Tab-separated table of C-alpha atoms in Angstrom:
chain	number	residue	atom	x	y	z
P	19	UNK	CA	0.000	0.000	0.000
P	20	UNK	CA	1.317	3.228	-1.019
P	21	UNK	CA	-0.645	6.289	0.796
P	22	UNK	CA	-0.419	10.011	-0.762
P	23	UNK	CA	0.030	12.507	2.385
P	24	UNK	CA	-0.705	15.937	1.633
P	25	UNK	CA	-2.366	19.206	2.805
P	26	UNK	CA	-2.112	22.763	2.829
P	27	UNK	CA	0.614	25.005	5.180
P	28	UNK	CA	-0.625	24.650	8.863
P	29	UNK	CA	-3.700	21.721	8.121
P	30	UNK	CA	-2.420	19.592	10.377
P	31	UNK	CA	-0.063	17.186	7.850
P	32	UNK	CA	2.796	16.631	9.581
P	33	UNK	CA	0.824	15.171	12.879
P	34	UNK	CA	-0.963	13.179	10.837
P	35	UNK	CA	1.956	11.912	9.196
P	36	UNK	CA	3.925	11.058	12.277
P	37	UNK	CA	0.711	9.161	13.617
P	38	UNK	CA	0.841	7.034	10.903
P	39	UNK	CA	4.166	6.287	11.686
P	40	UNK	CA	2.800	5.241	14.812
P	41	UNK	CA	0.614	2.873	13.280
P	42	UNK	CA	3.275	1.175	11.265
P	43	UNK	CA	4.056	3.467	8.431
P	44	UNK	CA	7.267	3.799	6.791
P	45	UNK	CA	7.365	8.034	5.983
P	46	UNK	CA	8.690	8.966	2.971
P	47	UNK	CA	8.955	12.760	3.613
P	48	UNK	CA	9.944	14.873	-0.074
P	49	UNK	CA	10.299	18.450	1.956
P	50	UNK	CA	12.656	17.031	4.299
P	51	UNK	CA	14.130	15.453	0.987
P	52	UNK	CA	14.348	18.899	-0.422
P	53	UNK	CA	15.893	20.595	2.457
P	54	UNK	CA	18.468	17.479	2.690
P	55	UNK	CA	19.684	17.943	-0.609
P	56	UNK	CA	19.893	21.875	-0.843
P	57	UNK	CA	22.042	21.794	2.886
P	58	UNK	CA	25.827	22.809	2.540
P	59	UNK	CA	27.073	20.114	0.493
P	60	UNK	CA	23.963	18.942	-0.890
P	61	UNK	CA	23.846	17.321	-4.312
P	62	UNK	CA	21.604	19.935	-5.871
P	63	UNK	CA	24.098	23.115	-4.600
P	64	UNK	CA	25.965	22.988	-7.342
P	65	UNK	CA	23.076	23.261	-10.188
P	66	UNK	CA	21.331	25.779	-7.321
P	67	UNK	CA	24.726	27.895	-7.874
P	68	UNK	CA	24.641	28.113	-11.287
P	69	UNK	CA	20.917	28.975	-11.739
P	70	UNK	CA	20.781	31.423	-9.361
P	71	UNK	CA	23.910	32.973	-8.334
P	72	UNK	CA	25.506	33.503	-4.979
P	73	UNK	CA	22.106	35.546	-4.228
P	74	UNK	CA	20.009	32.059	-3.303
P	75	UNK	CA	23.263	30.616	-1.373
P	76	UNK	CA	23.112	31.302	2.441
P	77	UNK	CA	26.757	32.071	4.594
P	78	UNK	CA	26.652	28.235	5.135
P	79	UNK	CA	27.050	27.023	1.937
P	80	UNK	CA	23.698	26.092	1.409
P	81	UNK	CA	20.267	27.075	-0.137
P	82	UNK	CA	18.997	30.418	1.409
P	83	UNK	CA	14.998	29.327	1.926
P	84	UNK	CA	13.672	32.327	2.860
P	85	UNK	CA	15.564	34.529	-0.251
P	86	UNK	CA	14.483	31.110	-2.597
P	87	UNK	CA	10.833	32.116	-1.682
P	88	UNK	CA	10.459	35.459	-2.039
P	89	UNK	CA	12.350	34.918	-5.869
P	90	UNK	CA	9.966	31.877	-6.905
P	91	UNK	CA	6.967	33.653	-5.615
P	92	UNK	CA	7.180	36.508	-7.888
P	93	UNK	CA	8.802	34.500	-10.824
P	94	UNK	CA	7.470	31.393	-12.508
P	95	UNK	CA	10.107	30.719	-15.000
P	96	UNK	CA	12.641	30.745	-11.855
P	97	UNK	CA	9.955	28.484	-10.190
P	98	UNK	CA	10.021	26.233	-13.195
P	99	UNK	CA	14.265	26.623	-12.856
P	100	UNK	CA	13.968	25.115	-9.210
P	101	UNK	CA	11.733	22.578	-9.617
P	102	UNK	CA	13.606	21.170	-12.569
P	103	UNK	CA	16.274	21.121	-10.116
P	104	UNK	CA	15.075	19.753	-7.052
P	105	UNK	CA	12.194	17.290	-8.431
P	106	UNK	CA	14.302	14.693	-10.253
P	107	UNK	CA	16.320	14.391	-7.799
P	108	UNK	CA	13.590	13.919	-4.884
P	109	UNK	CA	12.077	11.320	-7.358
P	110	UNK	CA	14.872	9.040	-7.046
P	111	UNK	CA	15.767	9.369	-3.491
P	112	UNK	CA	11.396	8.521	-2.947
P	113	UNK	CA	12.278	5.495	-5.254
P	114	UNK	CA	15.391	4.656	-3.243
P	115	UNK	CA	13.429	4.816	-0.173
P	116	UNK	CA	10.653	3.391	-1.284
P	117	UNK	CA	12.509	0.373	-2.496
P	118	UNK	CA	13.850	-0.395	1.079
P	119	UNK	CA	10.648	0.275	2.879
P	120	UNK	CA	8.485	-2.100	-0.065
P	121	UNK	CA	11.614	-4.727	1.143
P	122	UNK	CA	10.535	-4.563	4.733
P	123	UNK	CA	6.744	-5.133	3.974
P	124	UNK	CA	5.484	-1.827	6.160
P	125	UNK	CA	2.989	0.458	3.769
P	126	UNK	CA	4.222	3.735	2.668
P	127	UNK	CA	3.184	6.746	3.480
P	128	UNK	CA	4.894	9.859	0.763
P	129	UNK	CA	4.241	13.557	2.731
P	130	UNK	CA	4.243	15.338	-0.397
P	131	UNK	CA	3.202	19.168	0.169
P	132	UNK	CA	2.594	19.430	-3.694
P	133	UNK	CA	1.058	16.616	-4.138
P	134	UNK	CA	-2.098	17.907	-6.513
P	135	UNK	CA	-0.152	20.702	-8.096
P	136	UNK	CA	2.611	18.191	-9.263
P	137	UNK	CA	-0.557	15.864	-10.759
P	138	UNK	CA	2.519	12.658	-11.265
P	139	UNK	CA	1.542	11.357	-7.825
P	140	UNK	CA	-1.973	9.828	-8.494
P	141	UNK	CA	-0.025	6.990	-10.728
P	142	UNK	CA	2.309	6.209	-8.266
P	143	UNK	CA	0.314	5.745	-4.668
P	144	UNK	CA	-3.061	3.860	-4.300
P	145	UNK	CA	-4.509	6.118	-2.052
P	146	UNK	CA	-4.604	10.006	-1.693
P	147	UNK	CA	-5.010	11.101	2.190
P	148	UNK	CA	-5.959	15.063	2.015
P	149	UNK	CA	-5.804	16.952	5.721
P	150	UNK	CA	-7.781	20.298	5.220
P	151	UNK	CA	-8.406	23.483	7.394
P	152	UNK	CA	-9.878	26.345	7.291
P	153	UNK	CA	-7.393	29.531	5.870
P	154	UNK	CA	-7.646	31.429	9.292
P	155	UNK	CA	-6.364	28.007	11.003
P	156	UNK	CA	-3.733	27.403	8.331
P	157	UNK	CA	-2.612	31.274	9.268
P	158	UNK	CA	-3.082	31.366	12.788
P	159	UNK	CA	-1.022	27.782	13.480
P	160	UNK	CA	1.756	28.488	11.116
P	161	UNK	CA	2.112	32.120	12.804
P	162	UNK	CA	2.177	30.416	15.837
P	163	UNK	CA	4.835	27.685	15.094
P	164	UNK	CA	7.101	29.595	12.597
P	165	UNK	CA	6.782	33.529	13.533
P	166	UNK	CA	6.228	34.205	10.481
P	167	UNK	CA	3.903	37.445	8.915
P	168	UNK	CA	0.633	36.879	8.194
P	169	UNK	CA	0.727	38.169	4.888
P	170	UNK	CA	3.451	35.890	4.408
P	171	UNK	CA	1.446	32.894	5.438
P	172	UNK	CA	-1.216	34.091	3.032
P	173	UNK	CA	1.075	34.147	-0.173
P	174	UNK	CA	2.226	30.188	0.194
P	175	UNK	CA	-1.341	29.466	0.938
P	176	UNK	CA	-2.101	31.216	-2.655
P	177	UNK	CA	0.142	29.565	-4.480
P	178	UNK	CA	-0.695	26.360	-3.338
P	179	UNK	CA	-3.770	24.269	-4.660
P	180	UNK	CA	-7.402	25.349	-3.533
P	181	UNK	CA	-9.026	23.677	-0.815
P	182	UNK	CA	-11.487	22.250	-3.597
P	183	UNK	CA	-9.117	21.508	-6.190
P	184	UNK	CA	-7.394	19.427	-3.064
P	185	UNK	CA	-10.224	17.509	-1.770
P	186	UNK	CA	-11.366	16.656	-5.273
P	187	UNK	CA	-7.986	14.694	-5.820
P	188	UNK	CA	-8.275	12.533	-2.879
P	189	UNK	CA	-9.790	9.219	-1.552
P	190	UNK	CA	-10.073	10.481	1.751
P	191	UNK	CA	-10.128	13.712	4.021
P	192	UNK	CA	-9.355	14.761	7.138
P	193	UNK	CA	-11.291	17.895	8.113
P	194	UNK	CA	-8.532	18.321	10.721
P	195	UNK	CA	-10.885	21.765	12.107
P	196	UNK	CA	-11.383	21.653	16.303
P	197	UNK	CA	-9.914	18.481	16.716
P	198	UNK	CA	-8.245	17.236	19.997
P	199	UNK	CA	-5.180	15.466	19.648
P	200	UNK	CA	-6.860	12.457	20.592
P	201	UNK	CA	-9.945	12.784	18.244
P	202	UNK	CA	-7.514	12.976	15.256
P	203	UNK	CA	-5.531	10.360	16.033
P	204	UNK	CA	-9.129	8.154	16.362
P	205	UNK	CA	-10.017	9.205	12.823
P	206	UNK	CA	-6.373	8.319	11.561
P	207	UNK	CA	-6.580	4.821	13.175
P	208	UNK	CA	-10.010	4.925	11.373
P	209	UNK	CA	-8.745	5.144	8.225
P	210	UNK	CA	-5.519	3.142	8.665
P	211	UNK	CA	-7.832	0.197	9.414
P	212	UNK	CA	-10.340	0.493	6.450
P	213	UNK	CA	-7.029	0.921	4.104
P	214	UNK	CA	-5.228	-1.815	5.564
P	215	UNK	CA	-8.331	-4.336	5.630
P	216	UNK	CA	-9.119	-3.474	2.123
P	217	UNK	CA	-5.397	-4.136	1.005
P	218	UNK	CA	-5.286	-7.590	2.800
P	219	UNK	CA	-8.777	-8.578	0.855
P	220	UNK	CA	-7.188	-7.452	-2.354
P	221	UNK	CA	-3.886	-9.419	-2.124
């Protein structure tokens, strides 16, 4: 069983990606595959060099995040740039990982933020798990956690897929909206059962 993971900034994701874990999950996590490779030393540094200059490089060595955002939001081709960059190379390190993880037997859980915008996933996982929020919530819990403006917050929610689009794309959703900790982990386990049972009956 391959499951699709993905949500907008400040849904809820992450949790519900780490309770999965929980349940027996092996995570397969692209933005922590993206920061990996654009860290001092990284294998995509030296194509991130050349396509943007010393201006996207941080004092460390390595990609400068918060510079890499403010230049992508306000220019697609140098969006497009990027992602050429960074995607190929997240593929095969999902493919690596996936390989071991498939060797082990555990389903697979991919936390892909993109996942609707990039479109490629829905051939390559059985099951799309959307967690959804309302806007304010997304602002509000990723101003809490991160500091960061709300007009900030605002633009990644923009360029990200609409709620709609989102839920449209996926087998399941979690309307993660006034939820104790406890009440989403129920409806995870929820779902992780009905999956996991249907997988066994199809085998």
């Amino acid at each position: 069983m391959r499951i699709g993971l993905s949500g907008g900034i400040g849904s809820g994701k992450s949790t519900v990606s780490l309770l999965l874990v929980e349940l027996g999950a092996a995570l397969i996590d692209t933005d922590a595959i993206a920061r990996a490779i654009a860290q001092p030393g990284g294998i995509a540094m030296p194509a991130i060099a050349e396509a943007f200059g010393t201006a996207a490089i941080g004092p460390d060595g390595g990609m400068d995040r918060a510079r890499m955002r403010e230049i992508v939001f306000g220019d697609r081709d140098a969006k497009a740039r990027l992602e050429g960059i960074l995607h190929p190379l997240i593929g095969a390190e999902c493919e690596r990982l996936a390989a071991e993880a498939h060797a082990s037997g555990r389903p697979i859980v991919f936390d892909v933020p993109l996942l609707v915008e990039s479109r490629r996933w829905r051939a390559i996982v059985d099951r799309v798990l959307i967690v959804d929020a309302e806007p304010d919530t997304q602002v509000s819990r990723v101003m809490s956690r991160s500091g960061w403006k709300e007009a900030d917050v605002r633009a990644v929610i923009a360029q990200q897929a609409g709620r709609k689009l989102r839920r449209a794309a996926a087998d399941a959703v979690i309307f993660n909206e006034g939820l104790s900790l406890a009440e989403l982990s129920s409806e995870v386990q929820a779902l992780w059962t009905e999956w996991m049972g249907a997988a066994r009956d199809n085998r």
